[in-house]
Tab-separated table of C-alpha atoms (C1' of nucleotides) in Angstrom:
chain	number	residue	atom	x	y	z
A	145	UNK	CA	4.971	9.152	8.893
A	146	UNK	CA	4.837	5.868	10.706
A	147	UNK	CA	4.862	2.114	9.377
A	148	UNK	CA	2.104	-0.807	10.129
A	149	UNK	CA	0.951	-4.030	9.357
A	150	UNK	CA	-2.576	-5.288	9.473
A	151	UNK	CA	-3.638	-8.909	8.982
A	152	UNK	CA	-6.472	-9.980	6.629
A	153	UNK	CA	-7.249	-13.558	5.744
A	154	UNK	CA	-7.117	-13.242	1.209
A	155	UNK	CA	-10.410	-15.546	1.214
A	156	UNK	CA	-12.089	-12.553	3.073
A	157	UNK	CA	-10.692	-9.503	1.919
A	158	UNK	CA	-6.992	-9.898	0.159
A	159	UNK	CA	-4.717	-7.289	-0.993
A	160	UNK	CA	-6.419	-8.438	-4.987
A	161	UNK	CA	-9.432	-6.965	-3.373
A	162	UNK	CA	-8.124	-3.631	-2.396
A	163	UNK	CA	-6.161	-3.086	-5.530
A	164	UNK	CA	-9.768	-3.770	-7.306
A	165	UNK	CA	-11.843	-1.315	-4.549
A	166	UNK	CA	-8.744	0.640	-5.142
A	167	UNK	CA	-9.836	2.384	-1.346
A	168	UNK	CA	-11.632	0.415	1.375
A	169	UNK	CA	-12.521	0.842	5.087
A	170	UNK	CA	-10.807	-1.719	7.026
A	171	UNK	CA	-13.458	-2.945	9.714
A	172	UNK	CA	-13.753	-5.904	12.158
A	173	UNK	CA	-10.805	-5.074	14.299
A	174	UNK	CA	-12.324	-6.529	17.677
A	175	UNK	CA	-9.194	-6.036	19.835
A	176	UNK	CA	-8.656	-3.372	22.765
A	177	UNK	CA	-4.776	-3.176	22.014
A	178	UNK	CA	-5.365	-3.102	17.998
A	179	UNK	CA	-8.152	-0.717	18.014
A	180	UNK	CA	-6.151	1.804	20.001
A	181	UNK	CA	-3.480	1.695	17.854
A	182	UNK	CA	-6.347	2.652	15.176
A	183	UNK	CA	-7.785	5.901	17.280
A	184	UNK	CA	-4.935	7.200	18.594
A	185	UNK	CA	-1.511	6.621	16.224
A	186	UNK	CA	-2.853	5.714	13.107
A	187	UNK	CA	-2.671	8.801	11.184
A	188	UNK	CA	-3.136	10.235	7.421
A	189	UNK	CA	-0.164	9.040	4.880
A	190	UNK	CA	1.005	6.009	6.911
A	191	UNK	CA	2.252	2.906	5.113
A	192	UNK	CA	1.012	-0.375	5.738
A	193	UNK	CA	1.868	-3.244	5.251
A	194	UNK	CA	-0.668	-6.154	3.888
A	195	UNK	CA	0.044	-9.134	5.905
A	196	UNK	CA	-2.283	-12.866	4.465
A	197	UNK	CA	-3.003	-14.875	7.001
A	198	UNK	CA	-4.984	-18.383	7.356
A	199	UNK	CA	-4.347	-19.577	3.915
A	200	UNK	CA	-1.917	-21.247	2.087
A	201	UNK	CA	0.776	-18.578	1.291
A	202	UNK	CA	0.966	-16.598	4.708
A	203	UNK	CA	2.985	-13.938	4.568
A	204	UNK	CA	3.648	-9.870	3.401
A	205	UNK	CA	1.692	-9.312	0.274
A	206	UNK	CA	1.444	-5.591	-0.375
A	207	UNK	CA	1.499	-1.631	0.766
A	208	UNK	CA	-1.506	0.632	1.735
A	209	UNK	CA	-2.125	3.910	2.250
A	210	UNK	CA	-3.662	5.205	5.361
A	211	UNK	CA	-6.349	7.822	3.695
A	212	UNK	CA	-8.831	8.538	6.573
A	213	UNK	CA	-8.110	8.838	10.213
A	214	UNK	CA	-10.168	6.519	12.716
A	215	UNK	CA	-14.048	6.773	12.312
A	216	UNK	CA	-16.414	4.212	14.025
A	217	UNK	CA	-17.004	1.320	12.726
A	218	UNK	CA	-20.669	0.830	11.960
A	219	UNK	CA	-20.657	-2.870	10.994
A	220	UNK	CA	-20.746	-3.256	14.787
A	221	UNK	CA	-23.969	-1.975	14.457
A	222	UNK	CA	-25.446	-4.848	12.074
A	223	UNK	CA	-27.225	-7.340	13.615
A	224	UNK	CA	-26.808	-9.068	10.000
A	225	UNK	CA	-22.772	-8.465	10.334
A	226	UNK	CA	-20.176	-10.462	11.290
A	227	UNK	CA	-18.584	-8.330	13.117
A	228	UNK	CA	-21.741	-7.007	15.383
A	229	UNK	CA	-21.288	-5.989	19.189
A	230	UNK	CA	-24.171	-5.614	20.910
A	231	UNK	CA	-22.305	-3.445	23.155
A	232	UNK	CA	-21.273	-0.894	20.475
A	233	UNK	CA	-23.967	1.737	19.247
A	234	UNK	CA	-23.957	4.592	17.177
A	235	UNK	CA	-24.253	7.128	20.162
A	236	UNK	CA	-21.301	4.977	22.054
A	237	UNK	CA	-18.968	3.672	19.486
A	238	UNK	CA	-17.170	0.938	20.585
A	239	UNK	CA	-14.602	-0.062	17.397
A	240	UNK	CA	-13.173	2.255	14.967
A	241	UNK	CA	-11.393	1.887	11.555
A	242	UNK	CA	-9.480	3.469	8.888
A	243	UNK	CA	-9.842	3.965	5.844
A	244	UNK	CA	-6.890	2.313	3.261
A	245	UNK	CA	-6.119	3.177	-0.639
A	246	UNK	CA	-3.914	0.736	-2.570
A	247	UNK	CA	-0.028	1.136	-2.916
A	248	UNK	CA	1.104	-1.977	-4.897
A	249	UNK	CA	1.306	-5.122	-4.215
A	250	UNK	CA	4.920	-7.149	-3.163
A	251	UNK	CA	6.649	-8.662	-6.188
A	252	UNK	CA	6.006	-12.091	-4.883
A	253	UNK	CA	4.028	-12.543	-1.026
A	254	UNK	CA	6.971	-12.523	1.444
A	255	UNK	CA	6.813	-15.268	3.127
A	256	UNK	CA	6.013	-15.204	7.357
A	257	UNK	CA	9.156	-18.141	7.208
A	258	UNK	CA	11.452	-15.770	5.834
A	259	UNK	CA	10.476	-12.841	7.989
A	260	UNK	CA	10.804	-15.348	10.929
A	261	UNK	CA	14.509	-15.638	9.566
A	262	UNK	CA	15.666	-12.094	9.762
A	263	UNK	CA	17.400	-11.133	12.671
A	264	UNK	CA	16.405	-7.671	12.078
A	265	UNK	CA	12.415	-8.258	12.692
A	266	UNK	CA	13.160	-10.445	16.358
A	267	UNK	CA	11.175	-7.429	17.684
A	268	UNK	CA	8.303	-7.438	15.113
A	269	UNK	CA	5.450	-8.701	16.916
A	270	UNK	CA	4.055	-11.128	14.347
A	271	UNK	CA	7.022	-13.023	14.504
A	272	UNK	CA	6.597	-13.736	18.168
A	273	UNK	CA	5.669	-16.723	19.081
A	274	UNK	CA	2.206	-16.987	19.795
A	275	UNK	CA	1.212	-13.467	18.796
A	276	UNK	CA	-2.629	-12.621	17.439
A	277	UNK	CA	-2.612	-8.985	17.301
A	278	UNK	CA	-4.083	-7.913	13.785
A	279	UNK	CA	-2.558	-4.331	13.571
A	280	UNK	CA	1.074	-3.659	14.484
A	281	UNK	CA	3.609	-1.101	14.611
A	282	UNK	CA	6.351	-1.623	12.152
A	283	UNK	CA	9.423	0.714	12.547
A	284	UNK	CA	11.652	1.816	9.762
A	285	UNK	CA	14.478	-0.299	10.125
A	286	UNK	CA	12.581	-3.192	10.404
A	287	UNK	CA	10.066	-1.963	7.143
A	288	UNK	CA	13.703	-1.708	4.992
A	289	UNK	CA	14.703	-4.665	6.163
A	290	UNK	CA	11.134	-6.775	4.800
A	291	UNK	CA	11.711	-5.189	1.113
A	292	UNK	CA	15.170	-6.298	1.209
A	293	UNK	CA	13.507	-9.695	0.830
A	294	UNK	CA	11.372	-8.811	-1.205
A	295	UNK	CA	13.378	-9.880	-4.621
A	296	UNK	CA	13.764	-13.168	-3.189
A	297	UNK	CA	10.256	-13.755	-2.709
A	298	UNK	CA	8.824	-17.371	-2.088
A	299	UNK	CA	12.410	-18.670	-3.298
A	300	UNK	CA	14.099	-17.967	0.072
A	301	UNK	CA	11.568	-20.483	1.389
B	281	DG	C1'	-8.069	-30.872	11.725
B	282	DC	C1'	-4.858	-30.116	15.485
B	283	DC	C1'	-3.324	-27.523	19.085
B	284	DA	C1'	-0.623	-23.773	21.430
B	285	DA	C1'	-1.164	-19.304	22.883
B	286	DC	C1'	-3.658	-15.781	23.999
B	287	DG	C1'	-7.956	-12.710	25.194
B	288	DT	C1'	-12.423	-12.526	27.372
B	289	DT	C1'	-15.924	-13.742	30.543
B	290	DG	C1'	-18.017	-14.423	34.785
B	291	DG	C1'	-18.379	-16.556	39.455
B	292	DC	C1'	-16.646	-15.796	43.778
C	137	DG	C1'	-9.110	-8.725	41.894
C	138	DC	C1'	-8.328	-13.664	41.070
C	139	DC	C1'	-8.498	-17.334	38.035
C	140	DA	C1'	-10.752	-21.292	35.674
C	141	DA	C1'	-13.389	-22.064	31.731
C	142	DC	C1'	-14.210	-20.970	27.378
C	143	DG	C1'	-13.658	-19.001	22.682
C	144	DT	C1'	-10.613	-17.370	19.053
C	145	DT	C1'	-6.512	-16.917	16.320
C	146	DG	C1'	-3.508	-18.674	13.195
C	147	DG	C1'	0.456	-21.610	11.767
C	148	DC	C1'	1.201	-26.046	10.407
DNA sequence: GCCAACGTTGGC
DNA sequence: GCCAACGTTGGC
């Protein structure tokens, strides 16, 4: 089993909105290096982490499920979408996705200051600076390391 | 709203 | 294949 962590802006889709759906699809990824992580490592029973981004509390805020391997992703398909590509059709799928089920959510949103903190996660690429990729690999050490923050929450900040 | 950092596009 | 221009991401 493998760790990850996939961005989502809360005023879009939040992890409040997965623990409601209880299982979503997790579409829009519109990035070469992200979506290959989604086709080809992103398997069945892998934990990820729910990172909020572009709001005001940025940082971890709860665990997924990986429940379906990668699938295209037909809101490429949707003129009426945001996340349409005229290049991608159903007979040459250009983006995939995954399907996530809700874990839990973190006692308090971990906060992207204190992760920048830990020596631990100097590797993680959201903490380096100037990173935009949306889905990650997260190894063990460093996804033990995150929840040993986790009781100090927003107070370590 | 600002702006740094990065990815993508397209002319050559 | 190079690289400048442009668009996007995302923290602050």
């Amino acid at each position: 089993m493998a760790y990850w962590l996939f961005k989502t802006e809360p005023d879009t889709f939040s992890i409040d909105t997965l623990r409601i759906q209880q299982v979503s699809c997790w579409e829009g990824v519109r990035n070469y290096q992200a979506r290959n992580m989604l086709r080809d490592d992103i398997r069945i029973g892998d934990l990820v982490l729910i990172y909020h981004s572009s709001c005001k509390n940025v940082g971890v805020a709860g665990i997924a499920k990986v429940v379906r391997e990668a699938y295209p992703d037909h809101f490429a398909f949707d003129p009426e979408s945001d996340y349409f590509d005229a290049k991608s059709s159903p007979e040459n799928p250009r983006w995939v996705m995954v399907d996530v089920e809700f874990v839990r959510k973190t006692k308090r949103v971990i906060p992207l200051g204190v992760l920048k903190a830990m020596p631990e996660l100097s590797e993680l690429a959201l903490v380096k600076k100037g990173n935009r990729l949306s889905i990650m690999p997260v190894s063990e050490q460093e996804w033990q390391a995150i929840f040993s923050k986790e009781e100090l929450g927003n107070s370590a900040r």
